[in-house]
Amino acid sequence: MEFFLRNKKEFEISVLTLLAIVLILTFFISVYIGRYTITPSQLIMAVAGKITNVDYTLPDTADTILFKVRLPRIIAAILIGANLATAGAAYQGMFKNPMVSPDILGASHGAGFGAAVAILLSSGTAGIQMSSLLFGLGAVLLSYTISKIVGHGDNTTLTMVLTGMVVSTMFAAFTSMTKYVADTDEKLPAITFWLMGSLASITRKDVLILLIPTVLGMIPLLLLRWKLNVLAFGDEEAQAMGVDTKKVRSIIIFSSTLLVASSVSISGMIGWIGLIVPHIARQFVGPNYKHLLFASMLVGGSFLLIVDDVARNAFSAEIPLGILTALLGAPFFLYLLLKERRKAKWN
């Protein structure tokens, strides 16, 4: 038995290492490809020049594209993909439901409404991001508060899900109302394009801003990943094992919401990643959250980076990320439903 557990642990660590290598390779490939090709030698010279402060006579165009356009976008794609996937995995564990996505409590729709209002008021990039983040957090806080007021007994989790659906619908209606009153020449197209999700306007400042909530949200989830396994047994069993389920659930909700809302405030609404990537990660490392959160983080970063590469290189005009992730996510979700139906039939 001890030999089996040791081999299993070594296998899971090997898989995580392989996923990390895939992410690194995807990173370098993403740096290389684009409408303006950056050669490997130019990349090495550019990075070496920044580290050693030596001028390697890199073309100005290559230097600008690499450090002001491509690298910020690539890093943002990795962070946002990792954030959404990790939050999705945490929510699926907390709600004990593999069909749960990280916007189930209204974070994405709240953030979308906040951004739409900011665009309508011509608040600028910083204003849009701040408004989106605050409304995303506020939507989840509203869902959580209402569920506490109307919920009772063992139905707390179900009440929270239903409340989240109501709040999401409400903020989606608010967003539609904002689009309805927006100027059709400028504001309406800007709101519509933002809601479809894109990394085209990412800057180095955006990446630095995103790093703060990413760290603040990731650390608690990684520290609590052991307790996500315990929550899967149910509240009574978890409490019997000494876990404060209310406290743990509150921390998971806040941390996941911070990851989702901060990501949406930077990139717009990019759906399906938090739903499908945790399922892909389970195929590699299994359902144990000791490794599942790390795997979701790595797969999520690679997944969104690949999707963004397709979005900016497949056609002459860039495709919004939300469209591509929906085209990939919807068939995968149908596959999950068919798989669950087949499993229930055999049981």
Tab-separated table of C-alpha atoms in Angstrom:
chain	number	residue	atom	x	y	z
A	1	MET	CA	0.000	0.000	0.000
A	2	GLU	CA	2.802	2.402	0.930
A	3	PHE	CA	4.572	1.596	-2.337
A	4	PHE	CA	1.364	2.320	-4.304
A	5	LEU	CA	0.815	5.673	-2.570
A	6	ARG	CA	4.425	6.683	-3.126
A	7	ASN	CA	4.223	5.803	-6.813
A	8	LYS	CA	0.921	7.671	-7.154
A	9	LYS	CA	2.406	10.761	-5.520
A	10	GLU	CA	5.458	10.627	-7.787
A	11	PHE	CA	3.194	10.213	-10.815
A	12	GLU	CA	1.066	13.260	-9.891
A	13	ILE	CA	4.176	15.377	-9.309
A	14	SER	CA	5.538	14.236	-12.677
A	15	VAL	CA	2.264	15.225	-14.358
A	16	LEU	CA	2.356	18.674	-12.741
A	17	THR	CA	5.954	19.082	-13.905
A	18	LEU	CA	4.943	18.102	-17.433
A	19	LEU	CA	2.050	20.599	-17.370
A	20	ALA	CA	4.455	23.323	-16.231
A	21	ILE	CA	6.806	22.461	-19.119
A	22	VAL	CA	3.863	22.645	-21.560
A	23	LEU	CA	3.000	26.103	-20.211
A	24	ILE	CA	6.604	27.292	-20.621
A	25	LEU	CA	6.789	25.956	-24.190
A	26	THR	CA	3.450	27.589	-25.011
A	27	PHE	CA	4.819	30.844	-23.608
A	28	PHE	CA	7.860	30.847	-25.901
A	29	ILE	CA	5.824	29.781	-28.939
A	30	SER	CA	3.365	32.608	-28.238
A	31	VAL	CA	6.218	35.105	-28.072
A	32	TYR	CA	7.486	33.905	-31.435
A	33	ILE	CA	4.238	33.878	-33.442
A	34	GLY	CA	2.370	36.973	-34.553
A	35	ARG	CA	1.966	39.362	-37.474
A	36	TYR	CA	5.427	40.697	-36.633
A	37	THR	CA	7.723	37.717	-36.123
A	38	ILE	CA	10.110	37.814	-33.176
A	39	THR	CA	13.001	35.417	-33.802
A	40	PRO	CA	14.477	33.362	-30.932
A	41	SER	CA	17.767	35.271	-31.223
A	42	GLN	CA	15.932	38.602	-30.937
A	43	LEU	CA	14.061	37.337	-27.891
A	44	ILE	CA	17.279	36.229	-26.170
A	45	MET	CA	19.017	39.505	-27.024
A	46	ALA	CA	16.078	41.564	-25.802
A	47	VAL	CA	15.783	39.751	-22.469
A	48	ALA	CA	19.557	39.777	-21.947
A	49	GLY	CA	19.648	43.488	-22.726
A	50	LYS	CA	16.962	44.250	-20.117
A	51	ILE	CA	18.735	42.159	-17.465
A	52	THR	CA	22.286	43.397	-18.097
A	53	ASN	CA	21.304	46.894	-19.249
A	54	VAL	CA	23.397	46.408	-22.404
A	55	ASP	CA	22.223	47.660	-25.801
A	56	TYR	CA	22.227	44.763	-28.281
A	57	THR	CA	20.997	46.963	-31.176
A	58	LEU	CA	17.618	45.244	-31.311
A	59	PRO	CA	15.297	46.897	-33.864
A	60	ASP	CA	13.049	49.470	-32.198
A	61	THR	CA	9.949	47.874	-33.695
A	62	ALA	CA	10.828	44.459	-32.264
A	63	ASP	CA	11.608	45.936	-28.840
A	64	THR	CA	8.306	47.853	-28.717
A	65	ILE	CA	6.179	44.922	-29.882
A	66	LEU	CA	7.886	42.480	-27.533
A	67	PHE	CA	7.881	44.451	-24.282
A	68	LYS	CA	4.902	46.775	-24.698
A	69	VAL	CA	2.474	44.588	-26.629
A	70	ARG	CA	3.196	40.875	-26.810
A	71	LEU	CA	4.720	40.029	-23.412
A	72	PRO	CA	2.076	41.933	-21.383
A	73	ARG	CA	-0.646	40.198	-23.381
A	74	ILE	CA	0.897	36.755	-22.948
A	75	ILE	CA	1.414	37.182	-19.203
A	76	ALA	CA	-2.128	38.511	-18.807
A	77	ALA	CA	-3.537	35.503	-20.693
A	78	ILE	CA	-1.662	33.114	-18.388
A	79	LEU	CA	-2.793	34.919	-15.229
A	80	ILE	CA	-6.430	35.255	-16.297
A	81	GLY	CA	-6.655	31.665	-17.499
A	82	ALA	CA	-5.101	30.415	-14.256
A	83	ASN	CA	-7.402	32.622	-12.159
A	84	LEU	CA	-10.623	31.530	-13.845
A	85	ALA	CA	-9.677	27.839	-13.850
A	86	THR	CA	-8.569	27.820	-10.203
A	87	ALA	CA	-11.707	29.660	-9.099
A	88	GLY	CA	-13.838	27.204	-11.085
A	89	ALA	CA	-12.147	24.195	-9.493
A	90	ALA	CA	-12.579	25.696	-6.013
A	91	TYR	CA	-16.280	26.402	-6.611
A	92	GLN	CA	-16.881	22.912	-7.960
A	93	GLY	CA	-15.337	21.453	-4.822
A	94	MET	CA	-17.179	23.756	-2.452
A	95	PHE	CA	-20.581	23.217	-4.081
A	96	LYS	CA	-19.864	19.503	-4.649
A	97	ASN	CA	-21.027	19.887	-8.236
A	98	PRO	CA	-18.763	19.450	-11.304
A	99	MET	CA	-21.139	21.553	-13.428
A	100	VAL	CA	-20.539	24.730	-11.414
A	101	SER	CA	-18.665	27.657	-12.980
A	102	PRO	CA	-16.938	30.506	-11.101
A	103	ASP	CA	-19.553	33.081	-12.126
A	104	ILE	CA	-22.412	31.154	-10.535
A	105	LEU	CA	-22.797	33.791	-7.793
A	106	GLY	CA	-22.912	36.679	-10.241
A	107	ALA	CA	-19.291	37.860	-10.346
A	108	SER	CA	-19.011	38.045	-14.140
A	109	HIS	CA	-22.407	39.655	-14.731
A	110	GLY	CA	-21.799	42.149	-11.936
A	111	ALA	CA	-18.408	43.009	-13.382
A	112	GLY	CA	-19.928	43.311	-16.859
A	113	PHE	CA	-22.542	45.756	-15.619
A	114	GLY	CA	-19.914	47.807	-13.795
A	115	ALA	CA	-17.827	48.059	-16.958
A	116	ALA	CA	-20.879	48.949	-19.082
A	117	VAL	CA	-21.796	51.804	-16.726
A	118	ALA	CA	-18.199	53.075	-16.706
A	119	ILE	CA	-18.048	52.997	-20.524
A	120	LEU	CA	-21.382	54.807	-20.692
A	121	LEU	CA	-19.995	57.522	-18.398
A	122	SER	CA	-16.699	57.752	-20.355
A	123	SER	CA	-14.681	56.877	-17.251
A	124	GLY	CA	-11.519	55.793	-19.049
A	125	THR	CA	-9.613	52.517	-18.755
A	126	ALA	CA	-8.836	52.821	-15.034
A	127	GLY	CA	-12.433	53.738	-14.256
A	128	ILE	CA	-13.771	50.804	-16.264
A	129	GLN	CA	-11.480	48.363	-14.461
A	130	MET	CA	-12.273	49.736	-11.011
A	131	SER	CA	-16.021	49.842	-11.623
A	132	SER	CA	-15.975	46.320	-13.046
A	133	LEU	CA	-14.038	44.968	-10.066
A	134	LEU	CA	-16.260	46.655	-7.467
A	135	PHE	CA	-19.531	45.582	-9.082
A	136	GLY	CA	-18.217	42.022	-9.488
A	137	LEU	CA	-17.384	41.826	-5.791
A	138	GLY	CA	-20.657	43.565	-4.920
A	139	ALA	CA	-22.742	41.080	-6.928
A	140	VAL	CA	-21.272	38.110	-5.050
A	141	LEU	CA	-21.634	39.914	-1.714
A	142	LEU	CA	-25.292	40.512	-2.555
A	143	SER	CA	-25.809	36.841	-3.453
A	144	TYR	CA	-24.071	35.710	-0.276
A	145	THR	CA	-26.010	38.109	1.965
A	146	ILE	CA	-29.403	37.223	0.507
A	147	SER	CA	-28.667	33.497	0.759
A	148	LYS	CA	-27.817	33.942	4.441
A	149	ILE	CA	-31.077	35.797	5.058
A	150	VAL	CA	-33.411	33.395	3.236
A	151	GLY	CA	-31.413	30.168	3.651
A	152	HIS	CA	-31.869	27.726	6.501
A	153	GLY	CA	-30.681	24.320	7.634
A	154	ASP	CA	-29.031	22.043	5.102
A	155	ASN	CA	-30.263	24.054	2.117
A	156	THR	CA	-27.639	26.798	2.461
A	157	THR	CA	-25.621	25.730	-0.562
A	158	LEU	CA	-28.674	25.260	-2.778
A	159	THR	CA	-30.064	28.617	-1.658
A	160	MET	CA	-26.757	30.276	-2.493
A	161	VAL	CA	-26.784	28.817	-6.013
A	162	LEU	CA	-30.375	29.883	-6.637
A	163	THR	CA	-29.695	33.354	-5.247
A	164	GLY	CA	-26.642	33.626	-7.477
A	165	MET	CA	-28.788	32.802	-10.516
A	166	VAL	CA	-31.255	35.528	-9.568
A	167	VAL	CA	-28.526	38.120	-9.001
A	168	SER	CA	-26.804	37.154	-12.278
A	169	THR	CA	-30.074	37.565	-14.169
A	170	MET	CA	-30.685	40.912	-12.505
A	171	PHE	CA	-27.262	42.299	-13.429
A	172	ALA	CA	-27.582	40.910	-16.957
A	173	ALA	CA	-30.845	42.863	-17.258
A	174	PHE	CA	-29.111	45.993	-15.935
A	175	THR	CA	-26.389	45.539	-18.559
A	176	SER	CA	-28.998	45.200	-21.309
A	177	MET	CA	-30.670	48.383	-20.072
A	178	THR	CA	-27.313	50.182	-20.161
A	179	LYS	CA	-26.756	49.032	-23.747
A	180	TYR	CA	-30.279	50.158	-24.635
A	181	VAL	CA	-29.666	53.763	-23.529
A	182	ALA	CA	-26.085	53.906	-24.870
A	183	ASP	CA	-25.068	55.950	-27.882
A	184	THR	CA	-25.292	53.621	-30.890
A	185	ASP	CA	-22.321	55.217	-32.658
A	186	GLU	CA	-19.647	54.937	-29.967
A	187	LYS	CA	-20.732	53.672	-26.545
A	188	LEU	CA	-22.849	50.696	-27.637
A	189	PRO	CA	-20.116	49.146	-29.834
A	190	ALA	CA	-17.561	49.701	-27.053
A	191	ILE	CA	-19.787	48.000	-24.464
A	192	THR	CA	-20.593	45.118	-26.808
A	193	PHE	CA	-16.950	44.516	-27.710
A	194	TRP	CA	-15.852	44.664	-24.056
A	195	LEU	CA	-18.484	42.116	-23.041
A	196	MET	CA	-17.175	39.674	-25.666
A	197	GLY	CA	-13.732	39.619	-24.004
A	198	SER	CA	-10.362	40.573	-25.437
A	199	LEU	CA	-6.725	41.083	-24.464
A	200	ALA	CA	-5.948	43.441	-27.342
A	201	SER	CA	-5.547	46.543	-25.164
A	202	ILE	CA	-3.560	44.977	-22.308
A	203	THR	CA	-0.631	47.043	-21.034
A	204	ARG	CA	2.205	46.422	-18.589
A	205	LYS	CA	0.326	48.506	-16.016
A	206	ASP	CA	-2.707	46.213	-16.350
A	207	VAL	CA	-0.524	43.170	-15.704
A	208	LEU	CA	0.997	44.734	-12.584
A	209	ILE	CA	-2.476	45.661	-11.296
A	210	LEU	CA	-3.752	42.140	-11.965
A	211	LEU	CA	-0.864	40.565	-10.048
A	212	ILE	CA	-2.077	41.982	-6.707
A	213	PRO	CA	-5.567	40.364	-6.588
A	214	THR	CA	-4.125	37.230	-8.201
A	215	VAL	CA	-1.710	36.727	-5.314
A	216	LEU	CA	-4.315	37.710	-2.701
A	217	GLY	CA	-6.853	35.264	-4.145
A	218	MET	CA	-4.542	32.358	-4.980
A	219	ILE	CA	-2.713	32.027	-1.655
A	220	PRO	CA	-5.818	31.305	0.516
A	221	LEU	CA	-7.175	28.796	-2.023
A	222	LEU	CA	-3.873	26.921	-2.203
A	223	LEU	CA	-3.578	26.886	1.583
A	224	LEU	CA	-7.155	25.562	1.920
A	225	ARG	CA	-6.957	22.991	-0.886
A	226	TRP	CA	-6.776	20.181	1.696
A	227	LYS	CA	-10.083	21.294	3.204
A	228	LEU	CA	-11.787	21.303	-0.184
A	229	ASN	CA	-11.390	17.527	-0.125
A	230	VAL	CA	-13.095	17.424	3.279
A	231	LEU	CA	-15.983	19.649	2.125
A	232	ALA	CA	-16.760	17.069	-0.553
A	233	PHE	CA	-17.961	14.714	2.194
A	234	GLY	CA	-20.628	17.189	3.336
A	235	ASP	CA	-20.878	19.771	6.107
A	236	GLU	CA	-21.647	17.325	8.932
A	237	GLU	CA	-18.688	15.095	8.160
A	238	ALA	CA	-16.406	18.105	7.675
A	239	GLN	CA	-17.462	19.619	11.006
A	240	ALA	CA	-16.917	16.264	12.693
A	241	MET	CA	-13.345	16.383	11.372
A	242	GLY	CA	-12.843	19.818	12.938
A	243	VAL	CA	-13.370	22.005	9.858
A	244	ASP	CA	-15.207	25.308	10.327
A	245	THR	CA	-17.284	24.977	7.164
A	246	LYS	CA	-18.807	28.451	7.305
A	247	LYS	CA	-15.423	30.136	7.660
A	248	VAL	CA	-13.793	27.992	4.975
A	249	ARG	CA	-16.688	28.526	2.570
A	250	SER	CA	-16.583	32.299	3.110
A	251	ILE	CA	-12.828	32.423	2.420
A	252	ILE	CA	-13.203	30.303	-0.722
A	253	ILE	CA	-16.027	32.495	-2.025
A	254	PHE	CA	-14.137	35.734	-1.373
A	255	SER	CA	-10.850	34.471	-2.838
A	256	SER	CA	-12.497	32.984	-5.929
A	257	THR	CA	-14.574	36.109	-6.473
A	258	LEU	CA	-11.461	38.264	-6.228
A	259	LEU	CA	-9.779	36.132	-8.912
A	260	VAL	CA	-12.799	36.216	-11.229
A	261	ALA	CA	-13.747	39.880	-10.787
A	262	SER	CA	-10.180	41.153	-11.188
A	263	SER	CA	-9.696	39.026	-14.328
A	264	VAL	CA	-12.980	40.132	-15.887
A	265	SER	CA	-12.188	43.785	-15.106
A	266	ILE	CA	-9.030	43.481	-17.232
A	267	SER	CA	-10.124	41.198	-20.064
A	268	GLY	CA	-13.899	41.468	-20.283
A	269	MET	CA	-16.199	38.467	-19.992
A	270	ILE	CA	-14.464	35.229	-21.016
A	271	GLY	CA	-16.718	32.300	-20.237
A	272	TRP	CA	-16.398	28.505	-19.968
A	273	ILE	CA	-12.778	28.366	-18.782
A	274	GLY	CA	-13.754	27.945	-15.144
A	275	LEU	CA	-16.120	25.139	-16.120
A	276	ILE	CA	-14.180	23.019	-18.607
A	277	VAL	CA	-10.542	23.430	-17.518
A	278	PRO	CA	-11.003	21.800	-14.057
A	279	HIS	CA	-12.482	18.770	-15.831
A	280	ILE	CA	-9.463	18.595	-18.137
A	281	ALA	CA	-7.158	18.901	-15.104
A	282	ARG	CA	-8.967	16.005	-13.378
A	283	GLN	CA	-8.105	13.789	-16.316
A	284	PHE	CA	-4.424	14.394	-15.532
A	285	VAL	CA	-4.214	14.307	-11.706
A	286	GLY	CA	-7.565	13.022	-10.463
A	287	PRO	CA	-10.049	14.682	-8.063
A	288	ASN	CA	-7.633	15.248	-5.159
A	289	TYR	CA	-7.474	19.010	-4.574
A	290	LYS	CA	-3.959	18.654	-3.244
A	291	HIS	CA	-2.854	18.603	-6.883
A	292	LEU	CA	-6.035	19.589	-8.742
A	293	LEU	CA	-5.764	23.319	-8.001
A	294	PHE	CA	-2.169	23.409	-9.254
A	295	ALA	CA	-3.136	21.422	-12.349
A	296	SER	CA	-6.112	23.710	-13.032
A	297	MET	CA	-3.847	26.729	-12.698
A	298	LEU	CA	-1.320	25.372	-15.211
A	299	VAL	CA	-3.875	24.028	-17.699
A	300	GLY	CA	-5.936	27.232	-17.450
A	301	GLY	CA	-2.927	29.394	-18.234
A	302	SER	CA	-1.934	27.239	-21.227
A	303	PHE	CA	-5.511	26.980	-22.474
A	304	LEU	CA	-6.275	30.707	-22.567
A	305	LEU	CA	-2.841	31.459	-24.002
A	306	ILE	CA	-3.465	29.051	-26.896
A	307	VAL	CA	-6.953	30.474	-27.441
A	308	ASP	CA	-5.523	34.007	-27.489
A	309	ASP	CA	-2.874	32.929	-30.013
A	310	VAL	CA	-5.660	31.683	-32.265
A	311	ALA	CA	-7.671	34.870	-31.681
A	312	ARG	CA	-4.859	37.187	-32.784
A	313	ASN	CA	-3.389	35.082	-35.602
A	314	ALA	CA	-6.100	32.976	-37.240
A	315	PHE	CA	-7.768	35.770	-39.226
A	316	SER	CA	-6.963	39.282	-40.396
A	317	ALA	CA	-9.353	40.709	-37.797
A	318	GLU	CA	-8.958	39.627	-34.171
A	319	ILE	CA	-11.663	37.322	-32.803
A	320	PRO	CA	-13.070	38.129	-29.325
A	321	LEU	CA	-11.958	35.529	-26.798
A	322	GLY	CA	-15.466	35.004	-25.437
A	323	ILE	CA	-16.595	33.710	-28.820
A	324	LEU	CA	-13.755	31.190	-29.098
A	325	THR	CA	-14.106	29.881	-25.538
A	326	ALA	CA	-17.868	29.479	-26.064
A	327	LEU	CA	-17.292	27.551	-29.305
A	328	LEU	CA	-14.957	25.204	-27.415
A	329	GLY	CA	-16.854	25.120	-24.132
A	330	ALA	CA	-20.389	24.412	-25.332
A	331	PRO	CA	-19.555	21.100	-27.091
A	332	PHE	CA	-17.424	20.063	-24.117
A	333	PHE	CA	-20.296	20.805	-21.731
A	334	LEU	CA	-22.584	18.678	-23.892
A	335	TYR	CA	-20.004	15.895	-23.706
A	336	LEU	CA	-20.044	16.139	-19.887
A	337	LEU	CA	-23.828	15.876	-19.815
A	338	LEU	CA	-23.761	12.801	-22.048
A	339	LYS	CA	-21.018	11.283	-19.908
A	340	GLU	CA	-23.029	11.827	-16.719
A	341	ARG	CA	-26.125	10.368	-18.366
A	342	ARG	CA	-24.170	7.285	-19.466
A	343	LYS	CA	-22.716	6.877	-15.981
A	344	ALA	CA	-26.169	7.157	-14.367
A	345	LYS	CA	-27.561	4.586	-16.845
A	346	TRP	CA	-24.910	1.999	-15.932
A	347	ASN	CA	-25.352	2.643	-12.207
